[in-house]
């Protein structure tokens, strides 16, 4: 099946470049273009794209708030944020708003396509490096350790032992293939566990697993695999 993509950027030439790359793929199709965040929200509602390729800095409504409104509306569309600004506050704000991934605009076309396909499939573009930066940059804003420990215990109590193992691996930024290899199970089994984790914890996607795991202290910097 073809995944529909909505392009959101206030620069027409930037949108043209994305369109040329995406429309050249047999499994992807640009279904619309928006020049600001407000248009993105209304067009997402009307077109129901699988992926919204979202710029951050735009007039009328920025990409972070547009993402928050799209996700908050209950839309099934997933947002992949693209920006020229590799700043922690943008990464964190985008992920907290509900984005399913974060890429820089200067990524090679192949990496852009990989990101779009991953997000369309329900995966997330969150690397261990990003999760490390997030916890470092925002540690001061997290609840006190006792509060986080209580929250972590309450969340983990809802999961089976194997689901806890999978949650830890997802929070470390590992893909389903990597998790399957680490836990010696099939990729299909990992997908099933991830689905149950999302349902039990009332989370939208893998990105929210990462954010929740760090905010509650389930995973901390230095925990196996997160440098």
mmCIF file of C-alpha atoms in Angstrom:
data_model
loop_
_atom_site.group_PDB
_atom_site.id
_atom_site.type_symbol
_atom_site.label_atom_id
_atom_site.label_comp_id
_atom_site.label_asym_id
_atom_site.label_seq_id
_atom_site.Cartn_x
_atom_site.Cartn_y
_atom_site.Cartn_z
ATOM 1 C CA UNK A 1 0.000 0.000 0.000
ATOM 2 C CA UNK A 2 1.057 3.586 -0.680
ATOM 3 C CA UNK A 3 1.653 5.854 2.323
ATOM 4 C CA UNK A 4 0.322 9.395 1.951
ATOM 5 C CA UNK A 5 2.568 12.270 3.044
ATOM 6 C CA UNK A 6 1.590 15.871 3.810
ATOM 7 C CA UNK A 7 4.450 18.363 3.348
ATOM 8 C CA UNK A 8 4.513 21.299 5.775
ATOM 9 C CA UNK A 9 7.107 24.023 5.236
ATOM 10 C CA UNK A 10 6.882 27.766 4.630
ATOM 11 C CA UNK A 11 9.515 27.535 1.870
ATOM 12 C CA UNK A 12 8.017 26.433 -1.495
ATOM 13 C CA UNK A 13 11.409 25.311 -2.815
ATOM 14 C CA UNK A 14 11.915 23.125 0.256
ATOM 15 C CA UNK A 15 8.529 21.496 -0.308
ATOM 16 C CA UNK A 16 9.374 20.965 -3.979
ATOM 17 C CA UNK A 17 12.552 19.139 -3.027
ATOM 18 C CA UNK A 18 10.682 16.865 -0.621
ATOM 19 C CA UNK A 19 8.003 16.196 -3.246
ATOM 20 C CA UNK A 20 10.546 15.189 -5.885
ATOM 21 C CA UNK A 21 12.205 12.721 -3.522
ATOM 22 C CA UNK A 22 8.996 11.259 -2.092
ATOM 23 C CA UNK A 23 6.913 11.039 -5.267
ATOM 24 C CA UNK A 24 9.724 9.128 -6.973
ATOM 25 C CA UNK A 25 9.052 6.216 -4.610
ATOM 26 C CA UNK A 26 6.486 3.556 -5.541
ATOM 27 C CA UNK A 27 5.298 3.177 -1.932
ATOM 28 C CA UNK A 28 5.029 6.883 -1.026
ATOM 29 C CA UNK A 29 2.858 9.716 -2.335
ATOM 30 C CA UNK A 30 2.600 13.413 -1.483
ATOM 31 C CA UNK A 31 -1.086 14.099 -0.870
ATOM 32 C CA UNK A 32 -0.830 17.814 -0.095
ATOM 33 C CA UNK A 33 1.291 20.801 0.901
ATOM 34 C CA UNK A 34 0.874 23.379 3.660
ATOM 35 C CA UNK A 35 2.813 26.612 4.178
ATOM 36 C CA UNK A 36 2.209 27.067 7.909
ATOM 37 C CA UNK A 37 1.118 25.174 10.998
ATOM 38 C CA UNK A 38 -2.508 26.267 10.861
ATOM 39 C CA UNK A 39 -2.853 24.927 7.331
ATOM 40 C CA UNK A 40 -1.139 21.737 8.447
ATOM 41 C CA UNK A 41 -3.762 21.136 11.126
ATOM 42 C CA UNK A 42 -6.719 21.731 8.803
ATOM 43 C CA UNK A 43 -5.207 19.761 5.906
ATOM 44 C CA UNK A 44 -4.356 16.837 8.160
ATOM 45 C CA UNK A 45 -7.973 16.738 9.247
ATOM 46 C CA UNK A 46 -9.170 16.828 5.632
ATOM 47 C CA UNK A 47 -6.603 14.590 3.936
ATOM 48 C CA UNK A 48 -5.752 12.144 6.720
ATOM 49 C CA UNK A 49 -2.169 11.516 5.557
ATOM 50 C CA UNK A 50 -0.181 8.663 7.033
ATOM 51 C CA UNK A 51 2.762 10.989 7.722
ATOM 52 C CA UNK A 52 2.986 14.751 8.214
ATOM 53 C CA UNK A 53 6.461 16.025 7.360
ATOM 54 C CA UNK A 54 6.548 19.060 9.661
ATOM 55 C CA UNK A 55 8.865 22.076 9.742
ATOM 56 C CA UNK A 56 9.376 23.778 13.132
ATOM 57 C CA UNK A 57 9.726 27.495 12.434
ATOM 58 C CA UNK A 58 6.769 28.773 10.405
ATOM 59 C CA UNK A 59 4.424 31.767 10.415
ATOM 60 C CA UNK A 60 0.882 31.764 11.878
ATOM 61 C CA UNK A 61 1.457 28.589 13.896
ATOM 62 C CA UNK A 62 4.783 26.876 14.531
ATOM 63 C CA UNK A 63 5.382 23.203 13.914
ATOM 64 C CA UNK A 64 5.495 22.256 17.596
ATOM 65 C CA UNK A 65 2.037 23.642 18.331
ATOM 66 C CA UNK A 66 0.695 22.253 15.050
ATOM 67 C CA UNK A 67 2.008 18.830 16.063
ATOM 68 C CA UNK A 68 0.397 19.141 19.479
ATOM 69 C CA UNK A 69 -2.975 19.983 17.911
ATOM 70 C CA UNK A 70 -2.802 17.177 15.358
ATOM 71 C CA UNK A 71 -1.924 14.567 17.962
ATOM 72 C CA UNK A 72 -4.387 16.016 20.473
ATOM 73 C CA UNK A 73 -7.220 15.730 17.970
ATOM 74 C CA UNK A 74 -6.850 11.962 17.976
ATOM 75 C CA UNK A 75 -5.698 11.887 14.366
ATOM 76 C CA UNK A 76 -4.102 8.663 13.162
ATOM 77 C CA UNK A 77 -1.598 10.728 11.150
ATOM 78 C CA UNK A 78 1.948 10.580 12.506
ATOM 79 C CA UNK A 79 4.233 13.599 12.555
ATOM 80 C CA UNK A 80 7.892 13.541 11.509
ATOM 81 C CA UNK A 81 9.537 16.842 12.432
ATOM 82 C CA UNK A 82 12.238 18.294 10.178
ATOM 83 C CA UNK A 83 14.293 21.323 11.145
ATOM 84 C CA UNK A 84 17.585 23.077 10.469
ATOM 85 C CA UNK A 85 18.000 23.645 14.204
ATOM 86 C CA UNK A 86 19.713 20.769 16.011
ATOM 87 C CA UNK A 87 18.787 22.111 19.436
ATOM 88 C CA UNK A 88 17.696 20.030 22.395
ATOM 89 C CA UNK A 89 14.704 22.240 23.166
ATOM 90 C CA UNK A 90 13.279 21.611 19.699
ATOM 91 C CA UNK A 91 13.836 17.867 19.946
ATOM 92 C CA UNK A 92 12.266 17.662 23.377
ATOM 93 C CA UNK A 93 9.342 19.935 22.533
ATOM 94 C CA UNK A 94 8.611 18.013 19.331
ATOM 95 C CA UNK A 95 8.619 14.645 21.069
ATOM 96 C CA UNK A 96 6.554 15.912 24.011
ATOM 97 C CA UNK A 97 4.047 17.339 21.544
ATOM 98 C CA UNK A 98 3.586 13.856 20.137
ATOM 99 C CA UNK A 99 5.896 13.750 17.130
ATOM 100 C CA UNK A 100 6.930 10.280 16.029
ATOM 101 C CA UNK A 101 10.389 11.367 14.971
ATOM 102 C CA UNK A 102 12.881 14.181 14.506
ATOM 103 C CA UNK A 103 15.302 14.676 11.617
ATOM 104 C CA UNK A 104 17.494 17.502 10.375
ATOM 105 C CA UNK A 105 16.667 18.992 6.979
ATOM 106 C CA UNK A 106 20.140 18.269 5.665
ATOM 107 C CA UNK A 107 19.789 14.488 6.001
ATOM 108 C CA UNK A 108 20.530 12.558 2.795
ATOM 109 C CA UNK A 109 17.411 11.686 0.739
ATOM 110 C CA UNK A 110 17.813 8.007 1.610
ATOM 111 C CA UNK A 111 17.681 8.801 5.337
ATOM 112 C CA UNK A 112 14.640 11.003 4.837
ATOM 113 C CA UNK A 113 12.839 8.171 3.058
ATOM 114 C CA UNK A 114 13.854 5.730 5.774
ATOM 115 C CA UNK A 115 12.385 8.093 8.360
ATOM 116 C CA UNK A 116 9.118 8.560 6.489
ATOM 117 C CA UNK A 117 8.696 4.816 5.975
ATOM 118 C CA UNK A 118 9.528 4.043 9.597
ATOM 119 C CA UNK A 119 7.040 6.561 10.946
ATOM 120 C CA UNK A 120 4.366 5.417 8.484
ATOM 121 C CA UNK A 121 4.874 1.861 9.749
ATOM 122 C CA UNK A 122 4.423 2.955 13.357
ATOM 123 C CA UNK A 123 8.069 2.963 14.344
ATOM 124 C CA UNK A 124 9.972 5.963 15.665
ATOM 125 C CA UNK A 125 13.060 7.908 14.658
ATOM 126 C CA UNK A 126 14.673 8.218 18.078
ATOM 127 C CA UNK A 127 18.313 7.238 18.452
ATOM 128 C CA UNK A 128 20.216 6.494 21.674
ATOM 129 C CA UNK A 129 22.132 9.745 21.120
ATOM 130 C CA UNK A 130 18.893 11.733 21.193
ATOM 131 C CA UNK A 131 17.624 10.006 24.319
ATOM 132 C CA UNK A 132 20.970 10.658 26.029
ATOM 133 C CA UNK A 133 20.804 14.367 25.166
ATOM 134 C CA UNK A 134 17.217 14.605 26.338
ATOM 135 C CA UNK A 135 17.869 13.200 29.788
ATOM 136 C CA UNK A 136 21.030 15.288 30.195
ATOM 137 C CA UNK A 137 19.434 18.551 29.088
ATOM 138 C CA UNK A 138 16.225 18.207 31.068
ATOM 139 C CA UNK A 139 17.244 16.285 34.173
ATOM 140 C CA UNK A 140 16.791 19.403 36.279
ATOM 141 C CA UNK A 141 13.144 19.638 35.249
ATOM 142 C CA UNK A 142 12.221 16.069 36.165
ATOM 143 C CA UNK A 143 10.277 15.219 39.348
ATOM 144 C CA UNK A 144 12.261 14.279 42.452
ATOM 145 C CA UNK A 145 13.687 10.733 42.567
ATOM 146 C CA UNK A 146 11.094 9.400 45.029
ATOM 147 C CA UNK A 147 8.232 10.624 42.872
ATOM 148 C CA UNK A 148 9.807 9.160 39.753
ATOM 149 C CA UNK A 149 10.470 5.848 41.519
ATOM 150 C CA UNK A 150 6.838 5.582 42.588
ATOM 151 C CA UNK A 151 5.649 6.385 39.066
ATOM 152 C CA UNK A 152 8.061 3.859 37.566
ATOM 153 C CA UNK A 153 6.959 1.103 39.946
ATOM 154 C CA UNK A 154 3.305 1.779 39.187
ATOM 155 C CA UNK A 155 3.888 1.623 35.436
ATOM 156 C CA UNK A 156 6.067 -1.478 35.511
ATOM 157 C CA UNK A 157 3.523 -3.293 37.677
ATOM 158 C CA UNK A 158 1.156 -3.262 34.679
ATOM 159 C CA UNK A 159 3.623 -5.152 32.499
ATOM 160 C CA UNK A 160 4.837 -8.726 32.356
ATOM 161 C CA UNK A 161 8.520 -9.413 32.883
ATOM 162 C CA UNK A 162 9.101 -9.835 29.138
ATOM 163 C CA UNK A 163 7.192 -6.634 28.360
ATOM 164 C CA UNK A 164 9.430 -4.797 30.825
ATOM 165 C CA UNK A 165 12.481 -6.137 28.999
ATOM 166 C CA UNK A 166 11.108 -4.911 25.678
ATOM 167 C CA UNK A 167 10.202 -1.507 27.133
ATOM 168 C CA UNK A 168 13.764 -1.048 28.352
ATOM 169 C CA UNK A 169 15.147 -1.886 24.927
ATOM 170 C CA UNK A 170 12.731 0.470 23.144
ATOM 171 C CA UNK A 171 13.656 3.251 25.559
ATOM 172 C CA UNK A 172 17.312 2.746 24.677
ATOM 173 C CA UNK A 173 16.486 3.562 21.060
ATOM 174 C CA UNK A 174 16.791 0.044 19.668
ATOM 175 C CA UNK A 175 14.853 -1.196 16.652
ATOM 176 C CA UNK A 176 12.608 -4.266 16.648
ATOM 177 C CA UNK A 177 15.316 -6.232 14.839
ATOM 178 C CA UNK A 178 17.931 -5.266 17.442
ATOM 179 C CA UNK A 179 15.549 -6.081 20.293
ATOM 180 C CA UNK A 180 14.732 -9.461 18.765
ATOM 181 C CA UNK A 181 18.429 -10.286 18.566
ATOM 182 C CA UNK A 182 19.112 -9.104 22.116
ATOM 183 C CA UNK A 183 16.222 -11.071 23.634
ATOM 184 C CA UNK A 184 16.513 -14.074 21.281
ATOM 185 C CA UNK A 185 12.927 -13.862 20.050
ATOM 186 C CA UNK A 186 11.335 -13.191 16.659
ATOM 187 C CA UNK A 187 10.724 -9.706 15.325
ATOM 188 C CA UNK A 188 6.985 -10.511 15.211
ATOM 189 C CA UNK A 189 7.081 -11.319 18.926
ATOM 190 C CA UNK A 190 8.749 -7.989 19.659
ATOM 191 C CA UNK A 191 6.059 -6.158 17.676
ATOM 192 C CA UNK A 192 3.366 -7.935 19.678
ATOM 193 C CA UNK A 193 5.020 -6.973 22.962
ATOM 194 C CA UNK A 194 5.378 -3.335 21.861
ATOM 195 C CA UNK A 195 1.690 -3.246 20.940
ATOM 196 C CA UNK A 196 0.678 -4.569 24.356
ATOM 197 C CA UNK A 197 2.978 -2.096 26.118
ATOM 198 C CA UNK A 198 1.400 0.809 24.231
ATOM 199 C CA UNK A 199 -2.087 -0.431 25.091
ATOM 200 C CA UNK A 200 -1.381 -1.079 28.776
ATOM 201 C CA UNK A 201 0.365 2.256 29.329
ATOM 202 C CA UNK A 202 -2.057 4.192 27.093
ATOM 203 C CA UNK A 203 0.738 5.478 24.861
ATOM 204 C CA UNK A 204 0.547 6.507 21.202
ATOM 205 C CA UNK A 205 3.835 5.147 19.866
ATOM 206 C CA UNK A 206 7.437 4.218 20.592
ATOM 207 C CA UNK A 207 8.507 7.832 21.060
ATOM 208 C CA UNK A 208 6.161 8.166 24.006
ATOM 209 C CA UNK A 209 7.699 5.025 25.500
ATOM 210 C CA UNK A 210 11.108 6.714 25.337
ATOM 211 C CA UNK A 211 9.896 9.986 26.876
ATOM 212 C CA UNK A 212 7.933 8.218 29.618
ATOM 213 C CA UNK A 213 10.806 5.891 30.484
ATOM 214 C CA UNK A 214 13.185 8.796 30.990
ATOM 215 C CA UNK A 215 10.738 11.064 32.794
ATOM 216 C CA UNK A 216 9.891 8.358 35.317
ATOM 217 C CA UNK A 217 13.475 7.224 35.707
ATOM 218 C CA UNK A 218 12.808 3.701 34.396
ATOM 219 C CA UNK A 219 15.852 4.240 32.155
ATOM 220 C CA UNK A 220 18.746 6.509 33.036
ATOM 221 C CA UNK A 221 21.940 7.527 31.309
ATOM 222 C CA UNK A 222 24.446 4.731 31.652
ATOM 223 C CA UNK A 223 21.831 1.963 31.711
ATOM 224 C CA UNK A 224 23.153 -0.760 29.388
ATOM 225 C CA UNK A 225 23.366 0.524 25.880
ATOM 226 C CA UNK A 226 22.649 4.226 26.502
ATOM 227 C CA UNK A 227 26.055 5.941 26.733
#
